Coordinates of C-alpha atoms in Angstrom, one line a residue:
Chain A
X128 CA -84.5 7.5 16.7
X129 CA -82.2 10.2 18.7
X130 CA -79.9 8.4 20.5
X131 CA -77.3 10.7 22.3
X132 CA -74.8 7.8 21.7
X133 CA -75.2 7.2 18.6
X134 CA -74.7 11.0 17.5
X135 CA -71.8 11.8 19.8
X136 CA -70.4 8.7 18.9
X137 CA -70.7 9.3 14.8
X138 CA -69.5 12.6 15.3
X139 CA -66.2 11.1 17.0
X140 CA -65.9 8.4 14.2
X141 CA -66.5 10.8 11.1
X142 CA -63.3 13.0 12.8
X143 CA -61.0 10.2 12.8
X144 CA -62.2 8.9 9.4
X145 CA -61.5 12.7 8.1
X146 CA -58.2 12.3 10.1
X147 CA -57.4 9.3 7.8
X148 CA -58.5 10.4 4.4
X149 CA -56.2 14.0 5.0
X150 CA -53.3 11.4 5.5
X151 CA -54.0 9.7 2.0
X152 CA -54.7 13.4 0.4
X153 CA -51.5 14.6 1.8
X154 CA -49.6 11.8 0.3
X155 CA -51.8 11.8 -3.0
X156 CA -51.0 15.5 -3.1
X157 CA -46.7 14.5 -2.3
X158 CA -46.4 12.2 -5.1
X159 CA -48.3 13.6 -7.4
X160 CA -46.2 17.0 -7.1
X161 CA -43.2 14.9 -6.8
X162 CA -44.2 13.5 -10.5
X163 CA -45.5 16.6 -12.0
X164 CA -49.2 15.6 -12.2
X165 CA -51.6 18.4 -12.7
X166 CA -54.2 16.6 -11.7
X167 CA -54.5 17.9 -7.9
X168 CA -58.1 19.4 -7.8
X169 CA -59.7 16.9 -5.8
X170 CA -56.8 16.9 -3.1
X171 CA -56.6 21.0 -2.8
X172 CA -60.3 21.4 -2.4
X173 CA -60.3 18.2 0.5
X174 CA -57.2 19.9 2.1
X175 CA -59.2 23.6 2.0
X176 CA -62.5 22.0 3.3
X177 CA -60.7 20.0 6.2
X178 CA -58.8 23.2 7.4
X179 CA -62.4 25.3 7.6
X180 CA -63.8 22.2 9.4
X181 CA -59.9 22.1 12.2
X182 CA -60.6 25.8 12.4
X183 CA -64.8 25.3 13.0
X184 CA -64.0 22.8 15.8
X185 CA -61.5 25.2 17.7
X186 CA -64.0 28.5 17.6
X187 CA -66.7 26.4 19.4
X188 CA -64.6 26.0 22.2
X189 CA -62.9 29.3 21.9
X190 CA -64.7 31.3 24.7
X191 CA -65.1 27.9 27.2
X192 CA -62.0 27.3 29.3
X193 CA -63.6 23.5 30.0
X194 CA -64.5 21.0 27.3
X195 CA -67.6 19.5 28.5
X196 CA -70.1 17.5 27.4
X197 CA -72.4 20.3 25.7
X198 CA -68.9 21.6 23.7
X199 CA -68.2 18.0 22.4
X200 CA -72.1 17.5 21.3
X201 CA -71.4 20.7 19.5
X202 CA -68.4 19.8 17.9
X203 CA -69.8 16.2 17.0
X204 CA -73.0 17.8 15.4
X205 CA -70.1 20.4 13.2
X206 CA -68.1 17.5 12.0
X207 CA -70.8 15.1 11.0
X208 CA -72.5 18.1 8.9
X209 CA -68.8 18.8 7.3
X210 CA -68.7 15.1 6.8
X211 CA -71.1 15.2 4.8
X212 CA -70.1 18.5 2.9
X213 CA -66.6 17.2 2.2
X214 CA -68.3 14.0 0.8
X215 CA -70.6 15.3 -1.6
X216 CA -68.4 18.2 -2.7
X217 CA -65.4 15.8 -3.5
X218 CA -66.7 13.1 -4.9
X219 CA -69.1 15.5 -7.3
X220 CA -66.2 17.7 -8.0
X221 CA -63.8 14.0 -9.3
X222 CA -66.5 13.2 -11.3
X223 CA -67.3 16.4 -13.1
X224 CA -63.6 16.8 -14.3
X225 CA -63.4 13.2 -15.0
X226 CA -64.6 14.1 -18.8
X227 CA -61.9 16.5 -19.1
X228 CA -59.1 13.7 -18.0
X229 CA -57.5 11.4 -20.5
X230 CA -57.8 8.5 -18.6
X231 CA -58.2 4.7 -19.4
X232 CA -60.4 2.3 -18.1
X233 CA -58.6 -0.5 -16.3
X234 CA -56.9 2.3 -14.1
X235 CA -59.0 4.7 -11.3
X236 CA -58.8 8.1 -12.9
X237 CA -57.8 9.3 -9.3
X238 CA -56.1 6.9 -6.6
X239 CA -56.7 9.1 -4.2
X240 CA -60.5 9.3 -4.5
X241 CA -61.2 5.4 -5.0
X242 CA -58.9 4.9 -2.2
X243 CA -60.6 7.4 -0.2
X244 CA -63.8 5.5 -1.3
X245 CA -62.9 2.2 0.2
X246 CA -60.7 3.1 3.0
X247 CA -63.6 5.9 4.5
X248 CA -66.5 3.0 4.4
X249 CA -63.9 0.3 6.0
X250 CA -62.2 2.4 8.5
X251 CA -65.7 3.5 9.5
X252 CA -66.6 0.5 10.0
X253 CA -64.3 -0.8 12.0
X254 CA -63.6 2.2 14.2
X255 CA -67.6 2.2 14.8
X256 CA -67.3 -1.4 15.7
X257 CA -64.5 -0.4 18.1
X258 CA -66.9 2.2 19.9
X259 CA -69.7 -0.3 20.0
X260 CA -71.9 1.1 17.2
X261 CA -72.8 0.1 13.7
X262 CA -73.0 2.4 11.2
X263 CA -76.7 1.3 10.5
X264 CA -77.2 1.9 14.4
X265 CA -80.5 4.2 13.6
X266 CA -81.7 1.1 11.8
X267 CA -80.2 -2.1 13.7
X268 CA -83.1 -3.2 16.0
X269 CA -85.7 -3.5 13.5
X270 CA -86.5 -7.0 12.4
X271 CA -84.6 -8.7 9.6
X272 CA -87.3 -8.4 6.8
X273 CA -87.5 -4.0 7.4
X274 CA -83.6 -3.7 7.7
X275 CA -83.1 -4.9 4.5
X276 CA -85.7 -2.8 3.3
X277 CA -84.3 0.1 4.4
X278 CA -81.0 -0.9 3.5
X279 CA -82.0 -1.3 0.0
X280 CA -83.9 2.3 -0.1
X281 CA -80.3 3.9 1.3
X282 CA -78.7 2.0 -1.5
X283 CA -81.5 3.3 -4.2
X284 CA -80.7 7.0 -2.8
X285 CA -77.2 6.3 -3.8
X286 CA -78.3 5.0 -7.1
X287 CA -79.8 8.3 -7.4
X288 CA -77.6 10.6 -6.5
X289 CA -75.0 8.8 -8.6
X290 CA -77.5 9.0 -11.6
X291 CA -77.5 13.2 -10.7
X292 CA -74.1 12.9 -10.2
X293 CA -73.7 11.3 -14.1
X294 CA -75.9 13.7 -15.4
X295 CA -74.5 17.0 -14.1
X296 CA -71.2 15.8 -15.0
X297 CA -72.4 14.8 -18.5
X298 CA -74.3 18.2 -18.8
X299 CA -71.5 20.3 -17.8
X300 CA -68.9 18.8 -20.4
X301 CA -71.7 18.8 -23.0
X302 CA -72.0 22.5 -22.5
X303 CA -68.7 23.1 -22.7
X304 CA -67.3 20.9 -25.2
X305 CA -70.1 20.0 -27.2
X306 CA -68.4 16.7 -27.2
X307 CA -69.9 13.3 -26.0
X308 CA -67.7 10.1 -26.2
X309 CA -65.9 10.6 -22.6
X310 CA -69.7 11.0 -21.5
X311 CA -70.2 7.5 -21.7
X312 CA -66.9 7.2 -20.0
X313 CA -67.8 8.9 -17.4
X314 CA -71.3 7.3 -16.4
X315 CA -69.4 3.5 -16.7
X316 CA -67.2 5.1 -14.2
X317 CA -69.5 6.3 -12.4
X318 CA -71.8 3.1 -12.5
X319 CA -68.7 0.9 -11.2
X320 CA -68.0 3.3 -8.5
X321 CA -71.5 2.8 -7.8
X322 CA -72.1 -0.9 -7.3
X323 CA -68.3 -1.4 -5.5
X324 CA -69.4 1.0 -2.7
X325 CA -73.4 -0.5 -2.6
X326 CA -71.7 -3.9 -2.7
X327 CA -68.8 -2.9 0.3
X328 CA -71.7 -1.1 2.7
X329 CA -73.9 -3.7 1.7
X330 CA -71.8 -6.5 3.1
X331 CA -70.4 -4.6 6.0
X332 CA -74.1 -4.1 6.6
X333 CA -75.6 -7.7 6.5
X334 CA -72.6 -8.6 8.5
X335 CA -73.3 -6.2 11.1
X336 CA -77.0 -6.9 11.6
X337 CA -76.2 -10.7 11.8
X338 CA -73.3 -9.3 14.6
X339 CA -76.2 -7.7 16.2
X340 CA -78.7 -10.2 16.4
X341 CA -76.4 -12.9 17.4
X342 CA -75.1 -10.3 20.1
X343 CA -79.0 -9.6 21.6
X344 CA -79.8 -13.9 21.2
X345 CA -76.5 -14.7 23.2
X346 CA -77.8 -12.2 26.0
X347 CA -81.6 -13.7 25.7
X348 CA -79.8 -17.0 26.6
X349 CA -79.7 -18.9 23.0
X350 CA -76.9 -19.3 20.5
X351 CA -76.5 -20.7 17.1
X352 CA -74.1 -23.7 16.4
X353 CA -72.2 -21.2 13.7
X354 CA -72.8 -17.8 13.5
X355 CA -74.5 -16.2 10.8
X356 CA -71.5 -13.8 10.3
X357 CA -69.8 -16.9 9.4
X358 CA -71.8 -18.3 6.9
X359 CA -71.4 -14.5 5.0
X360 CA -68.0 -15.0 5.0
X361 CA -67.9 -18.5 3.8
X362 CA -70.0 -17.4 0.9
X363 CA -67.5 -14.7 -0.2
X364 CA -65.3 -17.1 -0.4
X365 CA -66.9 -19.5 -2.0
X366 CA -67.8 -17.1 -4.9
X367 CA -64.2 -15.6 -5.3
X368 CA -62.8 -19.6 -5.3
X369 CA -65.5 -20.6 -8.2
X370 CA -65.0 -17.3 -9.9
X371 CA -61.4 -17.9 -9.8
X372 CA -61.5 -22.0 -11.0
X373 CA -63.6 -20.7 -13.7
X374 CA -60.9 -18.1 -14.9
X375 CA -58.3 -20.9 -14.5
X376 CA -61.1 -23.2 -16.6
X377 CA -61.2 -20.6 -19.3
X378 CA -57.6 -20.3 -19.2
X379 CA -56.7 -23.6 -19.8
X380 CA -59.0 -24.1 -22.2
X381 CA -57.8 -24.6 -26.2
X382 CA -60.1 -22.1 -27.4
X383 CA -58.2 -19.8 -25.8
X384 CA -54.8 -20.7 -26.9
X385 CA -56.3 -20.3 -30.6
X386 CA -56.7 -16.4 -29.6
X387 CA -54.4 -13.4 -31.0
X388 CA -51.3 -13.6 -28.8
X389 CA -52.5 -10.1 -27.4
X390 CA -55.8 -11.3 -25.8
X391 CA -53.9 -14.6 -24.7
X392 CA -51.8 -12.7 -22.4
X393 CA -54.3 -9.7 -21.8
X394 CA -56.8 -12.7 -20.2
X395 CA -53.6 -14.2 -18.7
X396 CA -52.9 -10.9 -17.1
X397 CA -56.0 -10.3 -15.8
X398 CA -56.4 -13.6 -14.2
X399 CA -53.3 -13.0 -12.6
X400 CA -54.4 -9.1 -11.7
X401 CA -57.3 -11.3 -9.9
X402 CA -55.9 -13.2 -7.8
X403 CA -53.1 -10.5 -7.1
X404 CA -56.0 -8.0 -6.3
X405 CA -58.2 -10.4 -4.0
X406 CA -55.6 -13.3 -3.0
X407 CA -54.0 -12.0 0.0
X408 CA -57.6 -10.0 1.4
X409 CA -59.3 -13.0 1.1
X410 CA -56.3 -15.3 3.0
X411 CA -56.6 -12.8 5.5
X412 CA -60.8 -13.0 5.3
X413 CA -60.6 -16.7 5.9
X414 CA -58.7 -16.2 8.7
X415 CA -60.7 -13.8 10.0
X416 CA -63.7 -16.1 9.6
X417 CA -61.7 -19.0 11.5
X418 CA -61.5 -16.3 14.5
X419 CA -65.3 -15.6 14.6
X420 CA -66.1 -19.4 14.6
X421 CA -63.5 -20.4 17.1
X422 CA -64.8 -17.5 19.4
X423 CA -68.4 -18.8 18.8
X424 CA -67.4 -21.9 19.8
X425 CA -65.5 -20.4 22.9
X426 CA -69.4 -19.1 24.2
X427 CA -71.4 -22.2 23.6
X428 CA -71.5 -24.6 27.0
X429 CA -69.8 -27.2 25.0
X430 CA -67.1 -29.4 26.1
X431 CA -63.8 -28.3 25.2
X432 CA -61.0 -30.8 24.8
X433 CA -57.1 -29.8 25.7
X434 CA -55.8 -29.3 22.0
X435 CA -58.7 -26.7 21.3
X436 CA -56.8 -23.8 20.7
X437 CA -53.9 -25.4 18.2
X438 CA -56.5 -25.1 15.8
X439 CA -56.1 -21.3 16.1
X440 CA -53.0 -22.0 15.7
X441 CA -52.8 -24.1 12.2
X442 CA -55.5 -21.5 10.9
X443 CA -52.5 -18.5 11.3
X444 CA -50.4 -20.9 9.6
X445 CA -52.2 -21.6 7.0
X446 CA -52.9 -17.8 6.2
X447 CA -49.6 -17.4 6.3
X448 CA -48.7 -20.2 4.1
X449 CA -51.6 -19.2 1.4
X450 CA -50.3 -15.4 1.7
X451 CA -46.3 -16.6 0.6
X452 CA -47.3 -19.5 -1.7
X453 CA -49.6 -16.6 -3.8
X454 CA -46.7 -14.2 -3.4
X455 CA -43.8 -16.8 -4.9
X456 CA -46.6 -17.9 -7.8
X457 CA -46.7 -14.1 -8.6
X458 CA -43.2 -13.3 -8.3
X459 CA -42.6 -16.2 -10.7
X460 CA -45.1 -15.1 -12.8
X461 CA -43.7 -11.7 -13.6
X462 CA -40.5 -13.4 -14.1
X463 CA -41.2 -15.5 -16.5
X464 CA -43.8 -12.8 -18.4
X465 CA -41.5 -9.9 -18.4
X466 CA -38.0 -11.1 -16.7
X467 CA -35.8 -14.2 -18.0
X468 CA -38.3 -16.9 -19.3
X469 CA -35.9 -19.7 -18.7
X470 CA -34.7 -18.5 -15.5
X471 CA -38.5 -18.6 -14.4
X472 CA -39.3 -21.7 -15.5
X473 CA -36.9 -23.5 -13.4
X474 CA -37.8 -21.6 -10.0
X475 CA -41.1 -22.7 -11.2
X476 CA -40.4 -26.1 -11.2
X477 CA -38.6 -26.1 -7.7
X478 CA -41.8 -24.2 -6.7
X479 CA -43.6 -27.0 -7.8
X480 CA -41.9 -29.5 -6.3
X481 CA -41.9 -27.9 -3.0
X482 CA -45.6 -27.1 -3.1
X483 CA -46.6 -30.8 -3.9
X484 CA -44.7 -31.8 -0.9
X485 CA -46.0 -29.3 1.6
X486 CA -49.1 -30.5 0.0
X487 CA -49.1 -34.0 1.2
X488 CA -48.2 -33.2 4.4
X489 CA -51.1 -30.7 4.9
X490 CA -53.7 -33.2 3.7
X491 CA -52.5 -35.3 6.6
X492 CA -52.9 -32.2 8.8
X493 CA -56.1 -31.5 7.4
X494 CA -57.2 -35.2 8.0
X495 CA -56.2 -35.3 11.2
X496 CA -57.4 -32.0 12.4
X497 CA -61.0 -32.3 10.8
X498 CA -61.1 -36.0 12.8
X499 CA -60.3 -34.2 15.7
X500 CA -63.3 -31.3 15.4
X501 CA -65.6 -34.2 14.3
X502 CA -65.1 -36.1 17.7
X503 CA -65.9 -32.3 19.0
X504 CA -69.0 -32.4 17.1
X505 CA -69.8 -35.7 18.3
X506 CA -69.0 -35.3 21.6
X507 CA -71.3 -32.1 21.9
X508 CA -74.5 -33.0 20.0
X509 CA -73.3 -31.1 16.8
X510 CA -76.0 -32.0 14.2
X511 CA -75.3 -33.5 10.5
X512 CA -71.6 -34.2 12.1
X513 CA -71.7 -36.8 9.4
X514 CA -71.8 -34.7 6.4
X515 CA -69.0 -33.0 7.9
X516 CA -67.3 -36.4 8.4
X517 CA -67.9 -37.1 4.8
X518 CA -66.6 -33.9 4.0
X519 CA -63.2 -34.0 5.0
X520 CA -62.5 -37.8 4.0
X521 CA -63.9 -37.1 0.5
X522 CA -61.2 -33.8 0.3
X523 CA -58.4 -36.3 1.6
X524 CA -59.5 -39.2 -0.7
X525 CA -59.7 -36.8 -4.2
X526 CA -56.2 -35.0 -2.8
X527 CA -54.7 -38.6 -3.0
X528 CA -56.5 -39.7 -5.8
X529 CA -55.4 -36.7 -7.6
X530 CA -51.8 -37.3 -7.2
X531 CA -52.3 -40.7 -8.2
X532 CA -53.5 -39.9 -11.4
X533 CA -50.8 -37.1 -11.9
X534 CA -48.2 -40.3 -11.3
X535 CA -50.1 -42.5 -14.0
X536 CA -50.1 -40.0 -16.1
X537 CA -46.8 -38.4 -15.7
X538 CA -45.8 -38.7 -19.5
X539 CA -49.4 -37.1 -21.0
X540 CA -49.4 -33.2 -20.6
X541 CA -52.9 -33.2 -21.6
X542 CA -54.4 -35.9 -19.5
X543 CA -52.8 -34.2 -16.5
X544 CA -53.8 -30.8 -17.6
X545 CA -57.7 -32.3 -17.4
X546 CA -56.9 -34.1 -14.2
X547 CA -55.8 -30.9 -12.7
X548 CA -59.0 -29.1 -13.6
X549 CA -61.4 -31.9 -12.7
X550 CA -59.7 -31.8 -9.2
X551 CA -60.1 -28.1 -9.0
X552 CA -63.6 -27.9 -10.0
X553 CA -64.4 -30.3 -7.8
X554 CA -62.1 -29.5 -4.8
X555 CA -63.3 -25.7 -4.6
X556 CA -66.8 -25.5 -6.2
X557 CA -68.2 -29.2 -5.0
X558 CA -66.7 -29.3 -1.9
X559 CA -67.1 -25.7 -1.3
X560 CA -70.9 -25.8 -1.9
X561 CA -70.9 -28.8 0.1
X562 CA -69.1 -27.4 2.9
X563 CA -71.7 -24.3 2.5
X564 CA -74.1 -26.0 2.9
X565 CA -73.0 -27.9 6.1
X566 CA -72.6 -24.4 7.2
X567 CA -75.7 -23.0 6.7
X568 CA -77.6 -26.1 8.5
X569 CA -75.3 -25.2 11.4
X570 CA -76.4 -21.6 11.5
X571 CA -80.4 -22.3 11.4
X572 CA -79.8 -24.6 14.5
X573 CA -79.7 -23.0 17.9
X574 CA -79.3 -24.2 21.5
X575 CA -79.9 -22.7 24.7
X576 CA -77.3 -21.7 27.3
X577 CA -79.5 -19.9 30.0
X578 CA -83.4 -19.2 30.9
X579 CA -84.7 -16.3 29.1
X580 CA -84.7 -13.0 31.6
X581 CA -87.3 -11.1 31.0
X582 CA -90.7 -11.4 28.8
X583 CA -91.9 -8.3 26.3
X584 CA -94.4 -6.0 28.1
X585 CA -93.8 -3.2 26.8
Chain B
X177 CA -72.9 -2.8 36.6
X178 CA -76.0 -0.9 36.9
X179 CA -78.2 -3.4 38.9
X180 CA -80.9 -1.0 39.8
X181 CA -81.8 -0.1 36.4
X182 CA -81.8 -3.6 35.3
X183 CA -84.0 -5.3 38.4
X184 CA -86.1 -2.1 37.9
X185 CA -86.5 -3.0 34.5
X186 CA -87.3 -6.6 35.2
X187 CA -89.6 -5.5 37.9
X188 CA -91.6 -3.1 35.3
X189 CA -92.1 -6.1 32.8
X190 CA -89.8 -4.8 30.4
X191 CA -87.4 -6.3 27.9
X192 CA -84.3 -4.2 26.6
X193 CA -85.8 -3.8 23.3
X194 CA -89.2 -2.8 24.7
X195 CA -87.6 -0.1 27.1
X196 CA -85.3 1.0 24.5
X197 CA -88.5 1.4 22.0
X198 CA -90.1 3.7 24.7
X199 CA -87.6 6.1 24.8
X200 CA -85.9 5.7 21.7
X201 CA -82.7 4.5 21.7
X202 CA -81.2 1.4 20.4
X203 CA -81.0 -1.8 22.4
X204 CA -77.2 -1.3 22.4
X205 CA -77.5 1.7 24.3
X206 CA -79.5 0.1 27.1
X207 CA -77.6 -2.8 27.3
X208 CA -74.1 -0.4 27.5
X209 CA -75.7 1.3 30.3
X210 CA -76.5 -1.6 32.3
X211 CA -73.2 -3.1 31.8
X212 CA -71.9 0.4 33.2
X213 CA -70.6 0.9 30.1
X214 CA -71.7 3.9 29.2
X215 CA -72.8 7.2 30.9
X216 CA -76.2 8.2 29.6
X217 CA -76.6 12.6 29.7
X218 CA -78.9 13.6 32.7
X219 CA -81.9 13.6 29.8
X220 CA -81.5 10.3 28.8
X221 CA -81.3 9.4 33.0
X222 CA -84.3 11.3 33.3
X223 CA -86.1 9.6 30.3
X224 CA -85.4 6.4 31.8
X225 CA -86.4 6.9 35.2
X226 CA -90.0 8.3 34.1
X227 CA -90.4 4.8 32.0
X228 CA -89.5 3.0 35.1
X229 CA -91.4 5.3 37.7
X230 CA -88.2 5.6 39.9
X231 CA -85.8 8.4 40.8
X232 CA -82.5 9.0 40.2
X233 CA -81.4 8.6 42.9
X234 CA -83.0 4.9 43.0
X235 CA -81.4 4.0 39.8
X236 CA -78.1 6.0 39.1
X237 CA -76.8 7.1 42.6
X238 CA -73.9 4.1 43.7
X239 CA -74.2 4.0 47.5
X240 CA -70.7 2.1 48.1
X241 CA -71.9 2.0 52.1
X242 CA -74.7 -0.5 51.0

């Protein structure tokens, strides 16, 4: 496929994504030079590549006094092939030195290029999004079963240019050194850098065919009682909550405790790296997936009752109540790990306190408010609206029942200590699968909101 | 909104999709251009209008007298 749009438009999107990415190198460049790093390689050469491709863009308009539409198809089909230059150059030329570099695992060798990683894919995304395209547009109108088999192929030729990658890298210092331990270095490196990009375009792609389809439906005159984009969403989160309830499981467990003091706070640490790592993205995900249900709901012909949107409003409080409870639970954590012990431990008991209060006040919310969408989902046909009722009396119930037992208990640390994990094994994996479930019943089931326009001939 | 090119559509027995598979562009593209959303290059008019068998004049000149 040659659509005009599509090209013009990419090569728009890859200029402002190079736009972003000299920003980062610049300030990459700043502080390392402010810090004395030698490692600036990667930066220079990004910097040297983006100036050819400023300079290539002003000589194709040099002799034209107007910029018209032939000059800008021009400039769009430059950038997109110095895109694609600067790519390949950079990232080969951070992963051939990284041999040379004395660098430890747990850390990315080079901010800058893992930054520049994540930030080019996402920014592309959403500033593609913005222009109305995806950045599978070539492949976006073919049915489900081929898109995915194309999207896998695109992830295999990354696979493999990642394996050429690891082996020119690993061939070079071999050559040169005649040395081989960072080799293996390098390819786990490499391999991670690997499956966190396939696993960010991967997403971003499933979630933009669902986007798609659910776009084309709406216009044929059917839409789904969730969207699909939802139901993605709600499974990241579901596998970041279990993943995190088992770290906390492991955590708590005696086993552990029996450990050298080192690994004991090395695992502690990393738990807390986690949720310090993924926390706040993931409040802000939720939120974001509150924003495409609430606007799904907004389309459907469904009856919508006077306190509709103060739901949008308890879901922005309640991001930004998860965002400061996480912050205060780290804070204290670093307190009491590297600050004044004591000190910590008494904030962390006022933090408790406070938390168990706000607590019981947002069950009661939570009660209320999921009474109120089930009389919604009642009023407008919503299937299995009592699984959903169940739902969100069983979360109340185990909340109360919890805090019951804490009170019965209140002498036993270990009893309580169980308690606690029981409710959080139940509260995010059960009720989380539970509620995934629900979900994904809701997003099978569609309904019709006008007569379909126009029947296939072609 | 481009009418024209939508009731001429219609009127030829296609869908989006199916016009968009004929002269290969994305769905998006044809929907955009409906919507008045997007300017299509004289090609891509010309493209369309031979699909459709109607001019340009029929399907991208706006008569605001009408």
């Amino acid at each position: 496929m040659r659509d005009e749009r599509i090209q013009w438009t990419n090569g728009q999107i890859k200029q402002q994504v190079l736009w972003i990415i000299s920003i980062l190198a610049l300030v990459s460049l700043g502080i390392k030079l402010a810090l004395s790093y030698t490692d600036i390689i990667v930066e220079l050469v990004y910097i040297g590549l983006m100036t050819v491709n400023i300079i290539g863009r002003v000589l194709i308009r040099y002799n034209d006094r107007i910029i018209d539409e032939s000059i800008q198809k021009r400039r769009g089909i430059f950038t997109s092939k110095m895109f694609t230059i600067i790519a390949l150059v950079c990232i080969a030329l951070y992963f051939i030195q990284l041999p040379y570099l004395e660098v430890e695992l747990i850390l990315p060798a080079n901010l800058f290029v893992s930054l520049s990683l994540f930030t080019g894919i996402l920014s592309y995304f959403m500033i593609a999004r913005k222009k109305q395209i995806y950045i599978n547009a070539t492949i976006i109108d073919l049915p489900l079963k081929q898109y995915h088999r194309r999207l896998w192929k695109r992830v295999g030729i990354l696979f493999l240019f990642s394996l050429a990658i690891g082996v020119l890298s690993g061939g070079i210092y071999y050559l040169t050194t005649s040395m081989t331990e960072a080799i293996w270095m390098t390819l786990v490196v490499i391999f991670f850098s690997f499956v966190s990009v396939s696993l960010e375009y991967g997403l971003l792609s499933i979630y933009e065919k669902f986007h798609s389809d659910e776009m084309f439906e709406q216009i044929d005159g059917v839409v789904r009682y969730v969207p699909r984009t939802y139901v993605l969403i709600s499974c990241i989160l579901l596998f970041y909550y279990t993943l995190k309830t088992i770290l906390i499981v492991l955590n708590q467990l005696d086993v552990l405790q029996l450990l050298h003091r080192f690994y004991y706070n090395l695992f502690q640490d990393i738990v807390v790296l986690f949720d310090v790592i993924y926390g706040i993205p993931l409040q802000v995900l939720a939120f974001i997936g509150f924003i495409v249900l609430y606007r799904s709901q907004l389309r459907q012909p469904t009856k919508k009752p006077s306190y509709f949107s103060v739901f949008k409003v308890l879901a922005l409080l309640s991001m930004i109540y998860g965002i400061v409870s996480g912050l205060i639970n780290h804070i204290l954590y670093f307190i009491i790990r590297f600050g004044n012990p004591q000190q910590g431990m008494q904030l962390l008991a006022l933090n408790s306190t406070i938390s168990v209060a706000l607590a019981m006040v947002i069950s009661f919310i939570s009660l209320i408010s999921g009474l109120l969408i089930y009389s919604y989902m009642v009023q407008n046909h919503f299937p299995v609206s009592k699984l959903y009722l169940a739902i969100v009396i069983t979360s109340f119930l185990s909340f109360w029942v919890t805090r019951f037992l804490y009170f019965q208990f209140s002498s036993s640390i270990q009893i309580r200590m169980m308690i606690s994990l029981v409710s959080s094994i139940f509260t995010y994996v059960v009720m989380g699968i539970l509620s995934l479930l629900l979900i994904v019943i809701l997003s099978k089931r569609k309904r019709n909101i006008l007569p379909v326009e126009t029947v296939d001939q072609g | 909104m481009n009418l024209n090119m939508k009731l001429a559509r219609i009127e030829k027995g296609y869908s989006q999709e199916g016009l968009a598979m004929k002269i290969g562009v994305s769905r998006q593209t044809i929907l955009l251009i409906e919507q008045g959303a997007y300017n299509p290059s004289i090609q891509l008019c010309i493209a369309i209008c031979k699909e459709l068998d109607r001019t340009l004049n029929d399907l991208f000149w706006e008569d605001t007298n009408r």
